[in-house]
Amino acid sequence: MALITFMSDFGENDHYVSAVKAKMLAIDPELIIVDISHDITPFDITHGSFVLKSVFRDFPQGTIHLVAVNTLDEDNNNYIIALIEGHYFIGADNGLISLVSEKDPETIIKLNNPDIEASVFPTRDILARNAAMLAGGAAVNDLGQVTGDFKRLLGRQLKATKKQISGNVIRVDHFGNAITNIDQEIFNILKKGRGFVVKFGREEIPNIHSTYASVDPGECFVVFNSNGLLEIGINKGSASELMGLSFDSPVVINFEEPAP
Amino acid sequence: MALITFMSDFGENDHYVSAVKAKMLAIDPELIIVDISHDITPFDITHGSFVLKSVFRDFPQGTIHLVAVNTLDEDNNNYIIALIEGHYFIGADNGLISLVSEKDPETIIKLNNPDIEASVFPTRDILARNAAMLAGGAAVNDLGQVTGDFKRLLGRQLKATKKQISGNVIRVDHFGNAITNIDQEIFNILKKGRGFVVKFGREEIPNIHSTYASVDPGECFVVFNSNGLLEIGINKGSASELMGLSFDSPVVINFEEPAP
Amino acid sequence: MALITFMSDFGENDHYVSAVKAKMLAIDPELIIVDISHDITPFDITHGSFVLKSVFRDFPQGTIHLVAVNTLDEDNNNYIIALIEGHYFIGADNGLISLVSEKDPETIIKLNNPDIEASVFPTRDILARNAAMLAGGAAVNDLGQVTGDFKRLLGRQLKATKKQISGNVIRVDHFGNAITNIDQEIFNILKKGRGFVVKFGREEIPNIHSTYASVDPGECFVVFNSNGLLEIGINKGSASELMGLSFDSPVVINFEEPAP
């Protein structure tokens, strides 16, 4: 049976998370439900999509990802299942799901559900049931109508030239590390054996470290993290607090001129 | 096998929650344990009972709800199992369980346990074992003596007349929404097609919205939530912060005079 | 199949915890994974070892405890499995595991893994796989080389004489209770029927209470907790806030002179 993951902005001190799980387990108590996080900043699609994008590929293909962040939007009668890179994403059509992958969905289903207009808790009343049915073997096409498109949002884009990669902090994590949208692959393509300097705030770092502990405690490190994104931190400290890095802060890599 | 839910005021950064689960899983590793919340405000029976009352009916009948909020009271040698609306509640006899339903328990069992007086961690040492045994098929009557009554507390009561419903905020949730004890059923009975105004703080709202997103971001909404309770909030904002609503704040609905 | 527990300093609002679980469930979706806590203070081996030491014996023998606190140290290519008191502990060789028991490990295995040097997320890339394989029945000796020793740290030691036990607060818990390293067994051996006074801050308490509720709300209690450690608190209040007790605060028990 497929795994179900569950991510929300519901927090941990209300009944909302368990109400959704209860509805799924009432359909099949053997379902395996893995929490991604329920501490997504309320209504923050950017935070939610970053977390889900960072982890969904670690789950087996066929996993069902139940997404409940900012679920009650103006268009709150649009709920979808999108099949992307072999994973099912089920949630409100608010753009979050469009941010988890650069690849186009293989299928998008608009859930048909007579209760949709009536519910003020659609994650419990609509999404939970559909997720449980999908995990139980229902064909995704039986849960709604195939639709051509879904709401698409654009993530923070990188600017890259032969001289410079210009990016931004897209997430400050639990440790105060600042994760950027600068991708290791693009860096490797552009570098071509040249020297470079990573610039952010008042810092200029002339190299990228191999691990978080390549520098002494209290010193600044720059690594490509486990998702291949440039990450800035302070060993045993908080880069966010100590260097003022926050969401959207600019981070630039300047390459040396090639030898003439 | 019956599901077990687990709610406590133990927090997330100690060993208390996992110690209780360990004891249950040591009896049967196949038990399915669903966390309701472990971030109930310490000792706060009102918070705990609100959360449990809001969600227990979403679980299948026969579910066992392990409740550990303010478990160490003066009378800490009274531990009970109450069967209410087809659900088992197991916890200290401190009144919390009496608040989860208006219906009388079908059965109340006082746990008999030689270790009760000795334990300073009864949730782990007494409740966990009994919950696991009940889930494993033990008859509830074998776990203690049937008793006629348990500690009863009274929730915040509504005052309702033909002219007015007068209630209170009974919970401010993770989103800063203020949930009241004003029930949709009573409202519908009293309304009789008349106009009305909902009053709280300095606000007067002449209607009840159908969803959280019926108003623009930053505007105040009033809805009946998924549990049929009147809820006041600000779309994408915090009603608690912005309008000063907190636990116990008065909320009143005044009905128009009927046509003469 | 053996249970897996999981404790980390990863926090709850990133993808780190679920990435590790995903890797384990991808190997075997039937694995039973129990969270101990993911809110261990970042990098805090003392906090982590206290929590794990307090709870591991509540799990069945053979349980696998996946430990991820301060995993990325200078020596971040040393990952081990230690078999202690019939439990498997898998994590970085940073000393945390040495603090969970006074007993010597029965076996210590240094994981051999070609990816170890390359990974910046070894808990996901190395530890998760090995934990899942161990739970699935792999022999621990097949996962690496037996090694003679591991990094050993020394916990805060007690000074005990016939006249006095001198200890420290080793943890302030979620309720603000101050847990010390003063052990009930040593206390019982030294007491020999004599009177005594427990001293901390400006307080002098001439007895040890049997339960947390032996004193009135707002009053100070001193109990031996469920792990046999002396614990100081305020009934329904926070000893940490109200009496200024914090990590490392001295706590002393002075015994009366024996009758001449």
Short mmCIF file of C-alpha atoms in Angstrom, two decimals, chain C residues 98-243:
data_model
loop_
_atom_site.label_atom_id
_atom_site.label_comp_id
_atom_site.label_asym_id
_atom_site.label_seq_id
_atom_site.Cartn_x
_atom_site.Cartn_y
_atom_site.Cartn_z
CA SER C 98 28.65 7.02 25.78
CA LEU C 99 26.48 9.05 28.15
CA VAL C 100 23.30 6.95 27.97
CA SER C 101 24.53 4.22 30.30
CA GLU C 102 27.22 3.62 32.87
CA LYS C 103 27.64 0.11 31.47
CA ASP C 104 30.22 -0.65 28.84
CA PRO C 105 28.98 -1.49 25.37
CA GLU C 106 28.84 -5.17 24.52
CA THR C 107 29.86 -4.39 20.95
CA ILE C 108 30.89 -1.29 19.04
CA ILE C 109 30.81 -1.33 15.26
CA LYS C 110 32.31 1.40 13.14
CA LEU C 111 30.12 1.68 10.08
CA ASN C 112 31.94 1.16 6.86
CA ASN C 113 30.37 3.11 4.14
CA PRO C 114 31.81 4.35 0.89
CA ASP C 115 29.55 7.42 0.96
CA ILE C 116 30.57 8.62 4.39
CA GLU C 117 33.10 11.19 3.31
CA ALA C 118 30.88 12.58 0.59
CA SER C 119 27.63 13.15 2.51
CA VAL C 120 26.60 16.44 4.09
CA PHE C 121 23.45 14.75 5.48
CA PRO C 122 24.82 11.51 6.94
CA THR C 123 21.75 10.83 9.10
CA ARG C 124 19.72 10.47 5.91
CA ASP C 125 22.40 9.00 3.70
CA ILE C 126 24.16 6.61 6.06
CA LEU C 127 22.46 6.14 9.42
CA ALA C 128 18.91 5.68 8.08
CA ARG C 129 19.95 2.88 5.75
CA ASN C 130 21.92 1.06 8.40
CA ALA C 131 19.13 1.40 10.97
CA ALA C 132 16.59 0.01 8.52
CA MET C 133 18.86 -2.88 7.59
CA LEU C 134 19.45 -3.71 11.24
CA ALA C 135 15.71 -3.64 11.91
CA GLY C 136 15.20 -5.89 8.92
CA GLY C 137 17.42 -8.54 10.42
CA ALA C 138 20.91 -7.72 9.18
CA ALA C 139 23.68 -8.85 11.51
CA VAL C 140 25.31 -5.87 13.16
CA ASN C 141 28.74 -7.27 12.34
CA ASP C 142 27.95 -7.12 8.64
CA LEU C 143 27.44 -3.36 8.81
CA GLY C 144 31.00 -2.44 9.71
CA GLN C 145 34.10 -3.38 11.64
CA VAL C 146 34.17 -4.21 15.30
CA THR C 147 36.15 -1.52 17.07
CA GLY C 148 37.56 -1.52 20.57
CA ASP C 149 36.34 1.81 21.75
CA PHE C 150 34.27 4.91 21.04
CA LYS C 151 34.39 8.51 22.14
CA ARG C 152 33.64 8.67 25.85
CA LEU C 153 32.35 11.71 27.67
CA LEU C 154 31.82 12.05 31.39
CA GLY C 155 28.49 13.26 32.76
CA ARG C 156 28.27 15.72 35.63
CA GLN C 157 29.51 13.72 38.61
CA LEU C 158 28.01 13.60 42.06
CA LYS C 159 30.11 14.18 45.17
CA ALA C 160 28.88 12.05 48.02
CA THR C 161 30.23 11.71 51.57
CA LYS C 162 28.66 10.52 54.78
CA LYS C 163 27.74 14.12 55.55
CA GLN C 164 26.66 15.46 52.24
CA ILE C 165 25.54 14.72 48.70
CA SER C 166 26.48 17.53 46.33
CA GLY C 167 24.93 17.50 42.87
CA ASN C 168 23.67 19.73 40.09
CA VAL C 169 20.63 20.40 37.98
CA ILE C 170 21.14 18.38 34.79
CA ARG C 171 17.89 19.26 33.02
CA VAL C 172 15.05 21.76 33.30
CA ASP C 173 12.05 20.08 31.73
CA HIS C 174 8.95 21.32 29.88
CA PHE C 175 7.17 22.07 33.16
CA GLY C 176 10.09 24.06 34.55
CA ASN C 177 11.00 21.26 36.94
CA ALA C 178 14.69 21.00 37.77
CA ILE C 179 16.00 17.44 37.54
CA THR C 180 19.27 16.75 39.34
CA ASN C 181 21.90 14.02 39.16
CA ILE C 182 21.20 13.03 42.78
CA ASP C 183 20.27 9.39 42.71
CA GLN C 184 17.72 7.79 45.02
CA GLU C 185 19.88 4.72 45.55
CA ILE C 186 22.87 6.69 46.80
CA PHE C 187 20.58 8.80 48.97
CA ASN C 188 19.08 5.70 50.55
CA ILE C 189 22.51 4.19 51.23
CA LEU C 190 23.82 7.35 52.91
CA LYS C 191 20.72 8.42 54.78
CA LYS C 192 20.70 5.64 57.37
CA GLY C 193 17.60 6.92 59.11
CA ARG C 194 19.00 10.38 59.69
CA GLY C 195 17.27 13.69 59.13
CA PHE C 196 18.48 15.88 56.28
CA VAL C 197 17.91 19.13 54.48
CA VAL C 198 17.85 19.69 50.72
CA LYS C 199 19.45 23.04 49.83
CA PHE C 200 19.28 24.97 46.56
CA GLY C 201 19.13 28.71 45.90
CA ARG C 202 17.75 30.19 49.11
CA GLU C 203 15.58 27.18 49.88
CA GLU C 204 16.03 24.59 52.57
CA ILE C 205 13.60 21.70 52.44
CA PRO C 206 13.74 19.19 55.30
CA ASN C 207 12.01 16.32 53.52
CA ILE C 208 11.40 14.60 50.22
CA HIS C 209 7.80 14.37 49.08
CA SER C 210 6.20 11.25 47.73
CA THR C 211 4.41 12.93 44.79
CA TYR C 212 4.29 16.17 42.82
CA ALA C 213 0.98 17.03 44.44
CA SER C 214 2.07 16.49 48.03
CA VAL C 215 2.31 20.26 48.36
CA ASP C 216 -0.28 22.93 47.57
CA PRO C 217 -0.25 24.68 44.20
CA GLY C 218 2.45 27.35 44.25
CA GLU C 219 4.48 25.49 46.85
CA CYS C 220 7.85 23.84 46.25
CA PHE C 221 8.17 20.05 46.05
CA VAL C 222 11.19 17.79 46.08
CA VAL C 223 10.61 14.25 44.79
CA PHE C 224 12.50 11.31 43.44
CA ASN C 225 11.15 11.12 39.91
CA SER C 226 10.26 8.11 37.80
CA ASN C 227 13.92 7.64 36.89
CA GLY C 228 15.01 7.78 40.53
CA LEU C 229 16.53 11.26 40.27
CA LEU C 230 15.91 14.09 42.72
CA GLU C 231 13.61 16.64 41.07
CA ILE C 232 12.65 20.08 42.34
CA GLY C 233 9.55 21.89 41.21
CA ILE C 234 6.62 24.05 42.07
CA ASN C 235 3.19 22.45 41.97
CA LYS C 236 1.41 24.02 38.96
CA GLY C 237 4.29 26.47 38.52
CA SER C 238 7.80 26.70 37.12
CA ALA C 239 10.69 26.12 39.51
CA SER C 240 13.04 27.34 36.84
CA GLU C 241 11.34 30.73 36.57
CA LEU C 242 10.30 31.21 40.18
CA MET C 243 13.42 29.95 41.93
#
